[in-house]
Coordinates of N, CA and C in Angstrom, one line a residue:
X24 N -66.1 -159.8 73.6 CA -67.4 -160.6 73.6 C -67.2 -161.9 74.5
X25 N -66.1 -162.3 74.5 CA -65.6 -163.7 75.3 C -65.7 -163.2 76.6
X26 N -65.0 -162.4 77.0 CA -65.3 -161.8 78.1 C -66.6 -161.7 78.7
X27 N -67.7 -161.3 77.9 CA -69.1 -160.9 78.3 C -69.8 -162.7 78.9
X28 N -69.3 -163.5 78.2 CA -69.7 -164.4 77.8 C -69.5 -165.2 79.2
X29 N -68.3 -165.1 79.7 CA -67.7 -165.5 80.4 C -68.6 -165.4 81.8
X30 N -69.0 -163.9 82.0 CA -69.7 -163.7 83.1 C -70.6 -164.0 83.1
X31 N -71.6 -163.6 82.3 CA -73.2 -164.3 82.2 C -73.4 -165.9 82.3
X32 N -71.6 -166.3 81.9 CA -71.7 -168.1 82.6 C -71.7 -168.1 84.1
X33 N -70.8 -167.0 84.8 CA -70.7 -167.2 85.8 C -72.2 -167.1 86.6
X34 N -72.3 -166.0 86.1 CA -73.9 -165.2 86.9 C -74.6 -166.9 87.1
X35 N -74.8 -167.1 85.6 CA -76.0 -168.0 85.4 C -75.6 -169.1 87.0
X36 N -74.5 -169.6 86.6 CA -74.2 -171.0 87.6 C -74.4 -170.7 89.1
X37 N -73.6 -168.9 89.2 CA -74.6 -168.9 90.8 C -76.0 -168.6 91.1
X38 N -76.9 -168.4 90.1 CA -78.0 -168.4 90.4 C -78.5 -170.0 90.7
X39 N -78.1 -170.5 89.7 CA -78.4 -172.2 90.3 C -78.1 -172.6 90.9
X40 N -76.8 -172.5 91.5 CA -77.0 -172.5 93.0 C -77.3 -172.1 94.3
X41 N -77.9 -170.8 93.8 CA -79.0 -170.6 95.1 C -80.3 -171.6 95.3
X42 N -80.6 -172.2 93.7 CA -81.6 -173.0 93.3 C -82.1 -173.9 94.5
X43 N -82.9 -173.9 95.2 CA -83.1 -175.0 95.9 C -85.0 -175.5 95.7
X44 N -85.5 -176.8 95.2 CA -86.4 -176.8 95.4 C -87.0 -178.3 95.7
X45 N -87.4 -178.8 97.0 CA -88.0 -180.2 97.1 C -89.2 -180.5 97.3
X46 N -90.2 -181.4 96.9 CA -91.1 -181.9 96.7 C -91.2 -183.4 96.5
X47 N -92.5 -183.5 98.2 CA -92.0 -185.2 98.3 C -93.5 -185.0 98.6
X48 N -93.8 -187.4 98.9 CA -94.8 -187.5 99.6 C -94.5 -188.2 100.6
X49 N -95.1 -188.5 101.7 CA -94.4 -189.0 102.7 C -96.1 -189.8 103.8
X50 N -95.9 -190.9 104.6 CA -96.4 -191.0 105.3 C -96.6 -191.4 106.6
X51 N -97.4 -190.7 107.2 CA -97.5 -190.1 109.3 C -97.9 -191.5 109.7
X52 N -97.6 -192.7 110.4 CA -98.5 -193.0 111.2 C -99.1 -192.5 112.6
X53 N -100.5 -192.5 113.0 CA -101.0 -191.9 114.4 C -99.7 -192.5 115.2
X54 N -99.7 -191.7 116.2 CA -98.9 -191.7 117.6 C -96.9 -191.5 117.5
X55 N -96.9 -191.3 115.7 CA -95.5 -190.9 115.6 C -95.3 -189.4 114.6
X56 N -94.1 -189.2 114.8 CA -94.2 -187.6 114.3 C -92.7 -187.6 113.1
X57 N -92.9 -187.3 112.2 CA -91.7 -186.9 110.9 C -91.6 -185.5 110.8
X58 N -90.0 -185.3 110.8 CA -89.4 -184.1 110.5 C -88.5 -184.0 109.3
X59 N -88.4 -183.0 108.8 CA -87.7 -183.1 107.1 C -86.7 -181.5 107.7
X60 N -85.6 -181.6 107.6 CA -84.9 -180.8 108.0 C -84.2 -179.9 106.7
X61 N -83.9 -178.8 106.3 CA -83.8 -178.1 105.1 C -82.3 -177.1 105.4
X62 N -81.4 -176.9 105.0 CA -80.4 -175.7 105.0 C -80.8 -175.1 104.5
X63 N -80.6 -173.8 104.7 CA -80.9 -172.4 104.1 C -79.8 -171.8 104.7
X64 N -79.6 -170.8 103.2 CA -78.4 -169.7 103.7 C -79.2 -168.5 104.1
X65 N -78.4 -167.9 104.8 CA -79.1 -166.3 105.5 C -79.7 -165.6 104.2
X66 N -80.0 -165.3 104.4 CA -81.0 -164.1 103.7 C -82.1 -164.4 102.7
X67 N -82.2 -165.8 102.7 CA -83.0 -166.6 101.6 C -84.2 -166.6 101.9
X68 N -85.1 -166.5 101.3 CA -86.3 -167.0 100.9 C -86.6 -168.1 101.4
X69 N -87.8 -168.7 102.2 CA -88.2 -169.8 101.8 C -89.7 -170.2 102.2
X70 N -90.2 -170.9 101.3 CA -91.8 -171.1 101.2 C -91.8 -172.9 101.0
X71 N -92.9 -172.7 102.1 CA -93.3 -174.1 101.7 C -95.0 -174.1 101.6
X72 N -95.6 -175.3 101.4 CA -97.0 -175.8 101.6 C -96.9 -177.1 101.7
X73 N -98.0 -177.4 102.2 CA -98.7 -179.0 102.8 C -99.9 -179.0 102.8
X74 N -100.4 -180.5 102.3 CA -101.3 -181.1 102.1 C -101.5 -182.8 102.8
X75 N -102.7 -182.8 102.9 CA -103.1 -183.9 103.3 C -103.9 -184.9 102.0
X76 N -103.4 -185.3 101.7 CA -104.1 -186.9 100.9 C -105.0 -187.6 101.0
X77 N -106.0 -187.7 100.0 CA -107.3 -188.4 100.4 C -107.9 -187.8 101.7
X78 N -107.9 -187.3 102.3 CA -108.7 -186.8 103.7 C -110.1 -187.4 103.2
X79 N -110.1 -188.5 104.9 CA -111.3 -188.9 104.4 C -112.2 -188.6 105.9
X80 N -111.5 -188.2 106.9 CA -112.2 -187.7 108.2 C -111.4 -186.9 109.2
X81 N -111.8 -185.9 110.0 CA -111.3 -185.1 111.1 C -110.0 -185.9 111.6
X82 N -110.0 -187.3 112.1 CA -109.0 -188.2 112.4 C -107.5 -188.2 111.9
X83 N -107.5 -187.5 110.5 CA -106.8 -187.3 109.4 C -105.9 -185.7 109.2
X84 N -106.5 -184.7 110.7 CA -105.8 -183.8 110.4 C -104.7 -184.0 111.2
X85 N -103.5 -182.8 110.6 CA -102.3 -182.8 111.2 C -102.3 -181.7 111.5
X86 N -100.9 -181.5 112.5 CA -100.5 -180.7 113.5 C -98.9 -180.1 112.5
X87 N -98.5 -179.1 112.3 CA -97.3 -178.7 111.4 C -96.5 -177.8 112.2
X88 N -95.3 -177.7 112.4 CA -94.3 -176.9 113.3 C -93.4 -176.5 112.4
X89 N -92.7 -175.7 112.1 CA -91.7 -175.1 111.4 C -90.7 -174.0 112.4
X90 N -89.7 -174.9 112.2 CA -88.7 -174.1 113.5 C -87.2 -173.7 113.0
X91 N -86.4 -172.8 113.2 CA -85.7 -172.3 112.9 C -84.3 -172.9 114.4
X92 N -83.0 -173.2 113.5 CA -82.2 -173.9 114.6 C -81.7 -173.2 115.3
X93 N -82.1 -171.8 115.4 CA -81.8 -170.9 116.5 C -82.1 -170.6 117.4
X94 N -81.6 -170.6 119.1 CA -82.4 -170.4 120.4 C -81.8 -168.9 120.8
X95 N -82.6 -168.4 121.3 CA -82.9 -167.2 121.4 C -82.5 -166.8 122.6
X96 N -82.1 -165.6 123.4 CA -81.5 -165.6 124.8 C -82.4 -166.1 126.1
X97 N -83.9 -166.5 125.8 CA -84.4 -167.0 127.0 C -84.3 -168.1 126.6
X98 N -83.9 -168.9 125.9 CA -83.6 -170.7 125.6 C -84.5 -171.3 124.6
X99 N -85.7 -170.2 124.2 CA -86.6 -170.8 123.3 C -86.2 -171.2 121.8
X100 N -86.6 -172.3 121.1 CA -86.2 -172.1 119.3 C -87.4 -171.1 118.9
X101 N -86.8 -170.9 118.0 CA -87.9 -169.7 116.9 C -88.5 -170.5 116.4
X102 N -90.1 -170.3 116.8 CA -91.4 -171.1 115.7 C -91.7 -170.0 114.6
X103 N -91.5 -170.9 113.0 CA -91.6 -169.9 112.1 C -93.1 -170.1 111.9
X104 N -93.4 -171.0 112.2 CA -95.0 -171.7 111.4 C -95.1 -172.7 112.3
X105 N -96.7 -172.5 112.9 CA -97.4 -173.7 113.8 C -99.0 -173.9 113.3
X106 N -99.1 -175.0 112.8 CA -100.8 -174.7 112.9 C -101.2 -176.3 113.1
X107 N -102.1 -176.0 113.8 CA -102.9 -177.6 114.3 C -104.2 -177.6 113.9
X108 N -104.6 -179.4 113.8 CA -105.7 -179.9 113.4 C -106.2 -179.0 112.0
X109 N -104.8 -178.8 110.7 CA -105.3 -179.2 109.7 C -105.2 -180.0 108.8
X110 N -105.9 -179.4 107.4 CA -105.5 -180.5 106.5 C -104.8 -179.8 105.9
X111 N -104.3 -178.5 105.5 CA -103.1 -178.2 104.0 C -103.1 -176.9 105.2
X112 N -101.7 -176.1 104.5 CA -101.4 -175.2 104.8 C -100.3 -174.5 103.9
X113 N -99.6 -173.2 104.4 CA -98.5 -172.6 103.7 C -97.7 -172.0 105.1
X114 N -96.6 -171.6 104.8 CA -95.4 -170.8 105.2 C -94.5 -170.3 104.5
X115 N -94.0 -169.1 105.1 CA -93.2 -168.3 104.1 C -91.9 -167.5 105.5
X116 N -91.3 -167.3 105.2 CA -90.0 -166.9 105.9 C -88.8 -166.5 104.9
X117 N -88.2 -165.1 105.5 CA -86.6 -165.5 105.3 C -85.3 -165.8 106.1
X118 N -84.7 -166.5 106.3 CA -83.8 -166.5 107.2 C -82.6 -165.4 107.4
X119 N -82.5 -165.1 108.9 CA -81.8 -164.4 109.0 C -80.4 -164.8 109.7
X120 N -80.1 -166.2 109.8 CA -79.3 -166.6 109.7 C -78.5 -168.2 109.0
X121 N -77.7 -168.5 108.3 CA -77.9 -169.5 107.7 C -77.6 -171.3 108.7
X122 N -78.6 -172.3 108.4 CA -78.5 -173.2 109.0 C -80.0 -174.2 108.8
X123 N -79.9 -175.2 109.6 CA -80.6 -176.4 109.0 C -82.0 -175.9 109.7
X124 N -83.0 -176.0 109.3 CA -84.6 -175.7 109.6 C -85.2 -176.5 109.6
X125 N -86.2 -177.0 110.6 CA -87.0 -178.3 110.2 C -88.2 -177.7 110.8
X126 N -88.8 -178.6 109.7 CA -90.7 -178.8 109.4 C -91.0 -180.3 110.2
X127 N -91.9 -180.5 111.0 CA -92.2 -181.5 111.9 C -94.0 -181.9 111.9
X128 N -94.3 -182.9 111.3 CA -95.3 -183.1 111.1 C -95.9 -184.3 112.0
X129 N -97.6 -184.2 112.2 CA -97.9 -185.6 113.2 C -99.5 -185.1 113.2
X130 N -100.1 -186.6 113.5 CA -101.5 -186.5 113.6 C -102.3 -185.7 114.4
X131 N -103.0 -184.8 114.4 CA -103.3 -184.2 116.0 C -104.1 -185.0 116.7
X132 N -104.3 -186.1 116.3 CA -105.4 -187.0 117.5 C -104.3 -187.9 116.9
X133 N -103.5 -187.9 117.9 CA -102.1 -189.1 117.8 C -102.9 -190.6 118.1
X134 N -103.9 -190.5 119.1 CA -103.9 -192.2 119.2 C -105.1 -192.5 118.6
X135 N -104.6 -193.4 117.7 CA -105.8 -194.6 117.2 C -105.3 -195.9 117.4
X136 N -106.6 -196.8 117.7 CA -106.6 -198.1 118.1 C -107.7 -198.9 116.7
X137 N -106.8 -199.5 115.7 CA -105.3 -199.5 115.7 C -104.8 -198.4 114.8
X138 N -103.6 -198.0 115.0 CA -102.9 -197.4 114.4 C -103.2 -197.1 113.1
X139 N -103.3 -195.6 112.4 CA -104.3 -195.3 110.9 C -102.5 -194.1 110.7
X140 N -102.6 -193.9 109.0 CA -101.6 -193.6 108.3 C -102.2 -192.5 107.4
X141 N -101.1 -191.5 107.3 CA -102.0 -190.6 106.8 C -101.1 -190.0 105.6
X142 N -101.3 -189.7 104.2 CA -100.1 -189.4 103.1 C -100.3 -187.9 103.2
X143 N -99.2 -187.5 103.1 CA -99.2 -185.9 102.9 C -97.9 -185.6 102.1
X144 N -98.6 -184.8 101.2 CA -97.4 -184.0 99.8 C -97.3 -182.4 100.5
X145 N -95.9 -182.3 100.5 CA -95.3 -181.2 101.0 C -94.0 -181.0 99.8
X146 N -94.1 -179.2 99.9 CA -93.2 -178.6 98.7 C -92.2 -178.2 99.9
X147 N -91.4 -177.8 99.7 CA -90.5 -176.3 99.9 C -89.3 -176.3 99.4
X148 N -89.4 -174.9 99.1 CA -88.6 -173.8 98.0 C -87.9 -172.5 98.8
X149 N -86.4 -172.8 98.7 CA -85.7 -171.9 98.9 C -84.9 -171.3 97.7
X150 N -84.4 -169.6 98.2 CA -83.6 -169.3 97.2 C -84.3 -168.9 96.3
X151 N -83.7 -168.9 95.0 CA -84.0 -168.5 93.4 C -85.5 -169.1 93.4
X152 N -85.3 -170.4 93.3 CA -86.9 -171.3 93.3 C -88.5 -170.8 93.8
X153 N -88.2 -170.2 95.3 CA -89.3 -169.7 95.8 C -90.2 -168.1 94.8
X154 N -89.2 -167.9 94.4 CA -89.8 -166.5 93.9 C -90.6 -166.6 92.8
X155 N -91.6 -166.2 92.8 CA -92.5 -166.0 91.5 C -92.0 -164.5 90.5
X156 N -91.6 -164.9 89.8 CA -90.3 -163.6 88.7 C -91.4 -162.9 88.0
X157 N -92.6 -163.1 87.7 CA -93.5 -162.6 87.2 C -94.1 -161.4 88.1
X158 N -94.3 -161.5 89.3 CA -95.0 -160.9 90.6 C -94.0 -160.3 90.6
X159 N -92.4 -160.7 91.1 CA -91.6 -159.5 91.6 C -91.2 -158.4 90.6
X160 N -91.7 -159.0 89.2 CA -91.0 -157.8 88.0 C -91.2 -156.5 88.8
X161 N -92.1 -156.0 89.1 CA -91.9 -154.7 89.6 C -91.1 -154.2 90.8
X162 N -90.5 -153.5 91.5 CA -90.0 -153.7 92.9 C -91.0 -153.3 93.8
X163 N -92.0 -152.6 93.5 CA -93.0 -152.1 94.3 C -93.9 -153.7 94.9
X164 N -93.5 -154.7 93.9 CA -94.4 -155.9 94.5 C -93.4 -156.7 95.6
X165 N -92.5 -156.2 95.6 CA -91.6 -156.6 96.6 C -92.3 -157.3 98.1
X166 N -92.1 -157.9 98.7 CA -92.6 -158.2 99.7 C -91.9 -159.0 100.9
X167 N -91.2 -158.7 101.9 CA -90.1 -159.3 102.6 C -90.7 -159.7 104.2
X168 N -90.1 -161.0 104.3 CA -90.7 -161.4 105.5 C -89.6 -161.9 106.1
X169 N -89.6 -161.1 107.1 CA -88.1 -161.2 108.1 C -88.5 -161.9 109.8
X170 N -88.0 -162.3 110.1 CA -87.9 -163.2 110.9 C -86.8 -163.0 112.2
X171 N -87.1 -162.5 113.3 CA -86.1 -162.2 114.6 C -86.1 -163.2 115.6
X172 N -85.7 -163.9 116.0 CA -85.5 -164.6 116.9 C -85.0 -164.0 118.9
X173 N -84.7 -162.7 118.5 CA -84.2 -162.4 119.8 C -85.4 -161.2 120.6

């Protein structure tokens, strides 16, 4: 029984450490751009979303890049996720190799005179974290999103 006991401590601890999950708020001003860079190990999961704050006009949407630190044999990085002039979004990827990923955010009408700030709450979940354990009980609800760079 000690024995049994033993491993299900082990299991448990590496599952927590696959655990990755952060959730911030952060704020853009027009004409500058913030990046939040993330590790992921290969073969992980990872989902994020973003929101925009109070949106109180068009002025207010952003531009979102999500790039993988991988260049590819014609020189390009892998865009995992691009979307402009909105207000919220999602992304989902798994890495197929492990290393630092960054999400890059900025106003899409960069210049205002003067200068206007905009709050935006952004998640992302790698690993153990991202998965909804309800949805995958089945294997048939399985759903993998793979990502090639070359």
């Amino acid at each position: 029984m000690e024995g049994v006991m033993g491993v299900l401590v082990f299991a448990l601890l590496n599952l927590l450490a696959l655990h990755r999950a952060d959730a911030l708020r952060f704020e853009i001003e027009s004409g500058r751009t913030k990046c939040i860079t993330e590790e992921i190990k290969k073969n992980s999961m990872s989902v994020g979303k973003y929101s925009v704050v109070g949106l109180t006009s068009e002025d207010q949407h952003i531009t979102v890049r999500v790039t993988s630190p991988y260049v590819n044999r014609a020189g390009y990085v892998g865009h995992l996720h691009y979307a402009e002039e909105v207000e919220s979004g999602n992304f989902a990827f798994t890495a197929m190799q492990q290393g630092d990923f960054l999400a890059c955010f900025w106003l899409s009408k960069p210049y205002h005179n003067p200068p206007i700030r905009v709050t935006i709450d952004f998640e992302w979940k790698s690993g153990i974290s991202s998965r909804d354990w309800k949805f995958v009980a089945k294997e048939r609800n399985i759903v993998y999103h793979l990502v090639e760079l070359d």
